[in-house]
Amino acid sequence: MLPPLFNLPKSHLQCYGESVYCVKKDMLSKCVNGETAVDRMIAVVAWSISSLRPLMFGVAPYNPILGETHHVSRGTLNVLLEQVSHHPPVSALHATDKSNGVELIWCQHALPKFQGTTIETIVHGKRKMKLVEKGESYEMNSPKLLIRLLPKLGVDWVGNVRIKCQETGLQAELSFKTASFMGFGGGFRSVKGKIIYSSDSSKTLYEIFGQWDRTVKIKDTIDGKTKVVYNAKEVISALSTPTLRDPEGVLQSESAIVWGEVSKGILSKDWDKARDAKRALEEKERELLRLRKSKGEQWNPKFFNLSYDIETGWDCSPKQDTVSPAPIIFPI
C-alpha cells in the first residue's frame, strides 16, 4: 500500500475524467465545426494533445477500487467513468455531447514495466471519438508514461500515437519525446508528427511540431504557412473548481465519496487519519472479494460491458447510448 504521504488527494479515475472535461477552453467543439475533413483532423490532433497533463514526480493518485465511478458535466458535455476491473486495473469512459454531436469511448489498462533506472507504463486500449453528424470516427492510442529514477528524477509522456479516421482515410502520426538520458537536451516534452492520407504515406499534408505543455504548431507543406493549433496556457491553466449541483444525485461509488476520508486526512496533513482510512477502505474491498469468491459470484460493471480478447486485449462498451447530466458541474 502506497503511504498517503505520497498520494494526490484524488483517484486515477478522476484524473482520467479531468483530461476530458477539465479545460478552460473548449477543444471538442472545434472537432465538429471544422469545415473540411482535414480541418477536423487537425482539431482532433489538438484535442488529443490537450488530454495530456504535466505530472509531478513523487506523488500518485489513488488506485481506483472496483466499481468506483466519476460523473461530471461541463456545459452540454456529460462524462461518466467506471473502474470495471481491479486485477488487472481497467478503466472505462463514456462521454456524450448531444448538442455538438460528439461521443467519446475509452477503455484503458495501464501496465507498468520496471527497467532499471526507469518505470515505463504502457497504456493499453483504444480511445474512440465519434463526430455523429459528420459520420466520422477517430481511433487513437495513448502515449506511454515514463518515470525516470536516475540520473535525474522526472516523469513524462513518451512514445508514438496514431490517430486514424476510417471514413476519410486521414491519419495523424505523433511522436512524444523527453530529454536525453542525462536529463538534458532540447527534446523535453516535445511532440513531432504529420498528417497524411493512410493510402499515401509518402505525401505529408501538414507537419506538427512543438512542446505539448506549451504550444504546438502545424505547417502546411504546400504553402509553408504555420499556425498555432494548441496553446496549453489557454486550455489547461487557471482552471475552475467543480461545483455540486445535486447532492442527492451523487452515487456512493463517486470517487470523491469513496476516498473522502483519506483526502481529508491528506489535505489536513493528518497522516495517521489518512493511513487508517485508506487501510480500512482497502481491507473492505478485500473482504468483499473474499465474500464473492465464497459465494461463487462474479462482479459485473454497472455502466459498461467488459470483454477480453487475447489479441486485442480489454474492450469496454457503454450500456446506455448517452450519458445523463451529472450532479457535479465543471464551470465553463
CSV table of C-alpha atoms in Angstrom, one decimal:
chain,number,residue,atom,x,y,z
A,1,MET,CA,0.0,0.0,0.0
A,2,LEU,CA,1.4,3.4,-1.0
A,3,PRO,CA,1.5,5.6,2.1
A,4,PRO,CA,-0.9,8.6,1.8
A,5,LEU,CA,2.1,10.9,2.1
A,6,PHE,CA,2.8,10.0,-1.5
A,7,ASN,CA,-0.8,10.3,-2.7
A,8,LEU,CA,-2.5,13.1,-4.5
A,9,PRO,CA,-6.0,13.6,-2.9
A,10,LYS,CA,-7.8,12.2,-5.9
A,11,SER,CA,-8.3,9.0,-7.8
A,12,HIS,CA,-6.7,7.9,-11.1
A,13,LEU,CA,-10.3,7.6,-12.3
A,14,GLN,CA,-10.9,11.2,-11.6
A,15,CYS,CA,-7.7,12.2,-13.3
A,16,TYR,CA,-8.8,10.3,-16.5
A,17,GLY,CA,-12.0,12.2,-16.4
A,18,GLU,CA,-10.3,15.6,-15.8
A,19,SER,CA,-8.3,15.1,-19.0
A,20,VAL,CA,-11.6,15.4,-20.9
A,21,TYR,CA,-13.7,17.9,-19.0
A,22,CYS,CA,-11.2,19.9,-17.0
A,23,VAL,CA,-10.4,22.6,-19.6
A,24,LYS,CA,-10.7,26.4,-19.7
A,25,LYS,CA,-11.1,26.5,-23.5
A,26,ASP,CA,-13.4,24.1,-25.3
A,27,MET,CA,-11.4,21.9,-27.8
A,28,LEU,CA,-14.1,19.4,-28.6
A,29,SER,CA,-16.5,21.8,-30.5
A,30,LYS,CA,-13.6,22.6,-32.9
A,31,CYS,CA,-13.5,19.0,-33.9
A,32,VAL,CA,-17.1,19.2,-35.0
A,33,ASN,CA,-17.0,22.7,-36.5
A,34,GLY,CA,-14.1,22.1,-38.9
A,35,GLU,CA,-15.2,22.9,-42.5
A,36,THR,CA,-13.2,20.2,-44.2
A,37,ALA,CA,-12.1,16.7,-43.2
A,38,VAL,CA,-8.5,18.0,-42.9
A,39,ASP,CA,-9.7,20.8,-40.6
A,40,ARG,CA,-11.4,18.3,-38.4
A,41,MET,CA,-8.4,16.0,-38.2
A,42,ILE,CA,-6.2,19.0,-37.2
A,43,ALA,CA,-8.7,19.8,-34.4
A,44,VAL,CA,-8.8,16.2,-33.2
A,45,VAL,CA,-5.0,16.2,-33.0
A,46,ALA,CA,-5.1,19.4,-31.0
A,47,TRP,CA,-7.8,17.9,-28.7
A,48,SER,CA,-5.8,14.7,-28.2
A,49,ILE,CA,-2.7,16.7,-27.1
A,50,SER,CA,-4.9,18.7,-24.7
A,51,SER,CA,-5.8,15.5,-22.9
A,52,LEU,CA,-2.2,15.2,-21.7
A,53,ARG,CA,-1.3,16.9,-18.4
A,54,PRO,CA,2.1,17.6,-16.8
A,55,LEU,CA,2.6,15.2,-13.9
A,56,MET,CA,4.5,15.6,-10.6
A,57,PHE,CA,7.3,13.2,-9.6
A,58,GLY,CA,6.9,11.5,-6.2
A,59,VAL,CA,3.2,11.6,-5.8
A,60,ALA,CA,0.4,9.5,-7.4
A,61,PRO,CA,-3.4,9.4,-7.4
A,62,TYR,CA,-5.2,6.6,-5.6
A,63,ASN,CA,-5.7,3.3,-7.4
A,64,PRO,CA,-9.5,3.1,-8.0
A,65,ILE,CA,-11.5,0.5,-6.3
A,66,LEU,CA,-13.7,-1.9,-8.2
A,67,GLY,CA,-17.0,-0.2,-9.2
A,68,GLU,CA,-15.8,3.3,-8.4
A,69,THR,CA,-17.4,5.9,-10.6
A,70,HIS,CA,-16.9,9.5,-11.6
A,71,HIS,CA,-19.7,11.6,-13.2
A,72,VAL,CA,-19.2,15.2,-14.2
A,73,SER,CA,-20.8,17.6,-16.7
A,74,ARG,CA,-19.2,20.6,-18.4
A,75,GLY,CA,-21.8,22.6,-20.3
A,76,THR,CA,-23.6,20.0,-22.6
A,77,LEU,CA,-20.8,17.5,-22.3
A,78,ASN,CA,-21.6,14.7,-19.8
A,79,VAL,CA,-18.8,12.4,-18.7
A,80,LEU,CA,-19.1,9.1,-16.9
A,81,LEU,CA,-16.2,6.8,-15.8
A,82,GLU,CA,-16.2,3.4,-14.0
A,83,GLN,CA,-13.5,1.2,-12.8
A,84,VAL,CA,-14.6,-2.0,-14.5
A,85,SER,CA,-11.8,-4.3,-13.3
A,86,HIS,CA,-9.3,-4.1,-10.4
A,87,HIS,CA,-7.0,-7.0,-11.2
A,88,PRO,CA,-5.9,-6.1,-13.8
A,89,PRO,CA,-6.9,-2.4,-13.5
A,90,VAL,CA,-9.2,-1.4,-16.3
A,91,SER,CA,-11.0,2.0,-16.5
A,92,ALA,CA,-13.8,2.8,-18.9
A,93,LEU,CA,-15.0,6.3,-20.0
A,94,HIS,CA,-18.1,7.3,-21.9
A,95,ALA,CA,-18.9,11.0,-22.7
A,96,THR,CA,-21.6,12.4,-24.9
A,97,ASP,CA,-22.5,15.9,-26.1
A,98,LYS,CA,-25.8,15.7,-27.9
A,99,SER,CA,-25.8,19.4,-28.8
A,100,ASN,CA,-22.5,19.1,-30.6
A,101,GLY,CA,-22.9,15.5,-31.8
A,102,VAL,CA,-19.8,14.2,-30.1
A,103,GLU,CA,-19.2,10.8,-28.3
A,104,LEU,CA,-16.1,9.5,-26.6
A,105,ILE,CA,-15.5,5.9,-25.6
A,106,TRP,CA,-12.3,4.9,-23.8
A,107,CYS,CA,-11.1,1.7,-22.3
A,108,GLN,CA,-7.6,1.7,-20.9
A,109,HIS,CA,-5.5,-0.7,-19.0
A,110,ALA,CA,-2.2,0.6,-17.6
A,111,LEU,CA,0.7,-1.9,-17.3
A,112,PRO,CA,3.9,-0.7,-15.6
A,113,LYS,CA,7.3,-2.3,-16.5
A,114,PHE,CA,10.4,-1.8,-14.4
A,115,GLN,CA,13.5,-1.3,-16.5
A,116,GLY,CA,16.4,-0.5,-14.2
A,117,THR,CA,16.5,3.3,-13.9
A,118,THR,CA,13.0,3.9,-15.3
A,119,ILE,CA,9.4,2.7,-14.9
A,120,GLU,CA,7.6,2.6,-18.2
A,121,THR,CA,3.8,2.4,-18.1
A,122,ILE,CA,2.1,1.3,-21.3
A,123,VAL,CA,-1.5,2.4,-21.5
A,124,HIS,CA,-3.2,-0.3,-23.4
A,125,GLY,CA,-6.6,0.2,-25.0
A,126,LYS,CA,-8.2,2.5,-27.6
A,127,ARG,CA,-9.7,5.9,-27.4
A,128,LYS,CA,-12.6,6.5,-29.8
A,129,MET,CA,-14.2,9.8,-30.8
A,130,LYS,CA,-17.3,9.9,-32.9
A,131,LEU,CA,-18.5,13.0,-34.7
A,132,VAL,CA,-22.1,11.9,-35.2
A,133,GLU,CA,-23.3,14.5,-37.7
A,134,LYS,CA,-20.2,14.2,-39.8
A,135,GLY,CA,-20.4,10.4,-39.8
A,136,GLU,CA,-16.7,10.2,-38.8
A,137,SER,CA,-15.0,8.0,-36.2
A,138,TYR,CA,-11.5,8.6,-34.9
A,139,GLU,CA,-9.5,6.0,-33.1
A,140,MET,CA,-6.3,6.7,-31.2
A,141,ASN,CA,-4.0,5.2,-28.6
A,142,SER,CA,-2.3,6.8,-25.6
A,143,PRO,CA,1.4,7.6,-25.2
A,144,LYS,CA,3.4,5.8,-22.5
A,145,LEU,CA,4.1,7.2,-19.1
A,146,LEU,CA,7.9,7.3,-18.3
A,147,ILE,CA,9.1,7.7,-14.7
A,148,ARG,CA,12.8,8.3,-14.7
A,149,LEU,CA,14.7,7.4,-11.4
A,150,LEU,CA,18.3,8.0,-12.4
A,151,PRO,CA,20.3,10.1,-13.1
A,152,LYS,CA,17.7,12.9,-12.9
A,153,LEU,CA,14.3,12.3,-11.4
A,154,GLY,CA,11.3,13.0,-13.7
A,155,VAL,CA,8.0,11.9,-15.2
A,156,ASP,CA,6.9,12.4,-18.7
A,157,TRP,CA,4.7,11.2,-21.6
A,158,VAL,CA,6.7,9.5,-24.4
A,159,GLY,CA,6.1,7.2,-27.4
A,160,ASN,CA,4.1,7.2,-30.6
A,161,VAL,CA,0.4,7.9,-31.1
A,162,ARG,CA,-1.6,7.3,-34.2
A,163,ILE,CA,-5.0,8.9,-34.9
A,164,LYS,CA,-6.9,7.4,-37.7
A,165,CYS,CA,-10.3,8.2,-39.4
A,166,GLN,CA,-11.5,5.3,-41.3
A,167,GLU,CA,-14.2,7.3,-43.2
A,168,THR,CA,-11.9,10.0,-44.6
A,169,GLY,CA,-8.7,8.0,-44.8
A,170,LEU,CA,-6.8,10.7,-42.9
A,171,GLN,CA,-4.2,9.7,-40.4
A,172,ALA,CA,-2.0,11.6,-37.9
A,173,GLU,CA,1.2,10.2,-36.5
A,174,LEU,CA,2.7,11.8,-33.4
A,175,SER,CA,5.9,11.2,-31.5
A,176,PHE,CA,6.3,12.4,-27.9
A,177,LYS,CA,9.8,12.7,-26.6
A,178,THR,CA,11.5,13.8,-23.4
A,179,ALA,CA,15.0,15.0,-22.5
A,180,SER,CA,18.1,12.8,-23.0
A,181,PHE,CA,19.1,10.0,-20.6
A,182,MET,CA,21.1,12.5,-18.5
A,183,GLY,CA,18.0,14.7,-18.3
A,184,PHE,CA,19.2,17.4,-20.6
A,185,GLY,CA,18.8,18.3,-24.2
A,186,GLY,CA,16.2,20.1,-26.3
A,187,GLY,CA,13.6,17.3,-26.5
A,188,PHE,CA,11.9,17.9,-23.2
A,189,ARG,CA,8.1,17.4,-23.7
A,190,SER,CA,8.4,17.8,-27.4
A,191,VAL,CA,6.0,16.4,-30.0
A,192,LYS,CA,6.6,16.0,-33.7
A,193,GLY,CA,4.4,14.4,-36.3
A,194,LYS,CA,2.5,14.7,-39.5
A,195,ILE,CA,-0.9,14.4,-41.1
A,196,ILE,CA,-1.2,12.1,-44.1
A,197,TYR,CA,-3.6,10.0,-46.1
A,198,SER,CA,-3.2,6.4,-45.0
A,199,SER,CA,-3.4,5.3,-48.6
A,200,ASP,CA,-0.4,7.5,-49.5
A,201,SER,CA,2.0,7.8,-46.5
A,202,SER,CA,4.7,9.4,-48.7
A,203,LYS,CA,2.7,12.6,-49.1
A,204,THR,CA,2.6,14.8,-45.9
A,205,LEU,CA,-0.2,17.3,-45.8
A,206,TYR,CA,0.9,19.0,-42.5
A,207,GLU,CA,3.9,18.8,-40.3
A,208,ILE,CA,3.3,19.0,-36.5
A,209,PHE,CA,5.8,20.3,-34.0
A,210,GLY,CA,6.2,22.0,-30.6
A,211,GLN,CA,6.1,21.3,-26.9
A,212,TRP,CA,2.8,19.7,-25.7
A,213,ASP,CA,2.9,21.5,-22.4
A,214,ARG,CA,3.4,24.9,-24.1
A,215,THR,CA,2.4,25.4,-27.8
A,216,VAL,CA,2.1,23.1,-30.8
A,217,LYS,CA,2.1,24.3,-34.4
A,218,ILE,CA,1.3,22.9,-37.7
A,219,LYS,CA,2.9,23.7,-41.1
A,220,ASP,CA,1.2,23.4,-44.4
A,221,THR,CA,3.6,21.6,-46.7
A,222,ILE,CA,2.2,23.3,-49.8
A,223,ASP,CA,2.4,27.0,-48.9
A,224,GLY,CA,4.7,26.7,-45.9
A,225,LYS,CA,2.4,28.7,-43.6
A,226,THR,CA,2.4,27.8,-39.9
A,227,LYS,CA,-0.2,28.4,-37.2
A,228,VAL,CA,-0.6,27.5,-33.6
A,229,VAL,CA,-3.2,24.7,-33.0
A,230,TYR,CA,-2.7,24.2,-29.3
A,231,ASN,CA,-1.7,26.6,-26.5
A,232,ALA,CA,-1.6,24.8,-23.1
A,233,LYS,CA,-1.8,28.1,-21.2
A,234,GLU,CA,-5.1,28.9,-22.8
A,235,VAL,CA,-6.6,25.5,-22.3
A,236,ILE,CA,-5.4,24.0,-19.0
A,237,SER,CA,-4.2,26.9,-16.8
A,238,ALA,CA,-6.2,28.8,-14.2
A,239,LEU,CA,-8.9,26.1,-14.1
A,240,SER,CA,-12.1,26.5,-12.1
A,241,THR,CA,-13.2,24.2,-9.3
A,242,PRO,CA,-16.1,21.8,-9.9
A,243,THR,CA,-19.4,22.6,-8.0
A,244,LEU,CA,-22.0,20.3,-6.6
A,245,ARG,CA,-25.4,20.9,-8.2
A,246,ASP,CA,-27.4,18.0,-6.9
A,247,PRO,CA,-26.0,16.4,-3.7
A,248,GLU,CA,-28.7,13.7,-3.6
A,249,GLY,CA,-27.8,12.6,-7.2
A,250,VAL,CA,-24.2,11.7,-6.3
A,251,LEU,CA,-23.6,8.0,-6.2
A,252,GLN,CA,-22.0,6.4,-3.2
A,253,SER,CA,-19.4,5.0,-5.7
A,254,GLU,CA,-18.4,8.5,-6.7
A,255,SER,CA,-14.6,9.0,-6.4
A,256,ALA,CA,-14.9,11.9,-4.0
A,257,ILE,CA,-17.1,10.0,-1.7
A,258,VAL,CA,-15.1,6.7,-1.9
A,259,TRP,CA,-11.8,8.5,-1.0
A,260,GLY,CA,-13.3,11.3,1.0
A,261,GLU,CA,-11.9,10.4,4.4
A,262,VAL,CA,-8.5,9.7,3.0
A,263,SER,CA,-8.4,13.0,1.2
A,264,LYS,CA,-9.5,14.9,4.3
A,265,GLY,CA,-6.5,13.4,6.1
A,266,ILE,CA,-4.1,14.3,3.4
A,267,LEU,CA,-5.4,17.9,3.0
A,268,SER,CA,-5.2,18.4,6.7
A,269,LYS,CA,-1.8,16.7,6.9
A,270,ASP,CA,-3.2,14.2,9.5
A,271,TRP,CA,-1.3,11.3,8.1
A,272,ASP,CA,-2.5,8.8,10.8
A,273,LYS,CA,-6.1,9.5,9.8
A,274,ALA,CA,-5.3,9.2,6.1
A,275,ARG,CA,-3.5,6.0,6.6
A,276,ASP,CA,-6.2,4.4,8.8
A,277,ALA,CA,-8.9,5.5,6.3
A,278,LYS,CA,-7.0,4.1,3.4
A,279,ARG,CA,-6.3,0.8,5.1
A,280,ALA,CA,-9.9,0.4,6.2
A,281,LEU,CA,-11.1,1.0,2.6
A,282,GLU,CA,-8.7,-1.4,1.1
A,283,GLU,CA,-9.5,-4.1,3.7
A,284,LYS,CA,-13.2,-3.6,3.0
A,285,GLU,CA,-12.5,-4.3,-0.7
A,286,ARG,CA,-10.5,-7.4,0.1
A,287,GLU,CA,-13.4,-8.7,2.3
A,288,LEU,CA,-15.9,-8.1,-0.5
A,289,LEU,CA,-13.7,-10.0,-2.9
A,290,ARG,CA,-13.4,-12.9,-0.4
A,291,LEU,CA,-17.2,-12.9,0.0
A,292,ARG,CA,-17.9,-13.0,-3.7
A,293,LYS,CA,-15.4,-15.9,-4.1
A,294,SER,CA,-17.1,-17.9,-1.3
A,295,LYS,CA,-20.5,-17.5,-3.0
A,296,GLY,CA,-19.1,-18.1,-6.5
A,297,GLU,CA,-20.3,-14.7,-7.6
A,298,GLN,CA,-18.8,-12.7,-10.4
A,299,TRP,CA,-18.8,-8.9,-10.2
A,300,ASN,CA,-20.3,-7.0,-13.2
A,301,PRO,CA,-19.9,-3.4,-14.1
A,302,LYS,CA,-22.9,-1.2,-13.7
A,303,PHE,CA,-22.5,1.1,-16.7
A,304,PHE,CA,-20.3,-0.8,-19.2
A,305,ASN,CA,-20.0,-4.2,-20.8
A,306,LEU,CA,-16.5,-5.6,-20.4
A,307,SER,CA,-14.8,-8.1,-22.7
A,308,TYR,CA,-11.4,-9.5,-23.3
A,309,ASP,CA,-9.7,-10.9,-26.4
A,310,ILE,CA,-6.3,-12.4,-26.4
A,311,GLU,CA,-5.2,-10.4,-29.5
A,312,THR,CA,-6.9,-7.0,-28.9
A,313,GLY,CA,-7.0,-7.0,-25.1
A,314,TRP,CA,-9.7,-5.4,-22.9
A,315,ASP,CA,-12.7,-3.6,-24.5
A,316,CYS,CA,-15.5,-1.7,-22.9
A,317,SER,CA,-18.8,-0.7,-24.4
A,318,PRO,CA,-21.4,1.6,-22.6
A,319,LYS,CA,-24.7,0.1,-21.7
A,320,GLN,CA,-26.5,3.4,-22.4
A,321,ASP,CA,-26.4,5.4,-25.7
A,322,THR,CA,-25.9,8.7,-23.9
A,323,VAL,CA,-24.6,9.9,-20.6
A,324,SER,CA,-27.1,11.8,-18.4
A,325,PRO,CA,-26.3,15.2,-16.9
A,326,ALA,CA,-24.2,14.9,-13.8
A,327,PRO,CA,-24.7,16.2,-10.2
A,328,ILE,CA,-21.2,17.6,-10.3
A,329,ILE,CA,-20.6,20.5,-12.6
A,330,PHE,CA,-17.3,21.9,-14.0
A,331,PRO,CA,-17.9,25.6,-14.7
A,332,ILE,CA,-17.4,26.9,-18.2
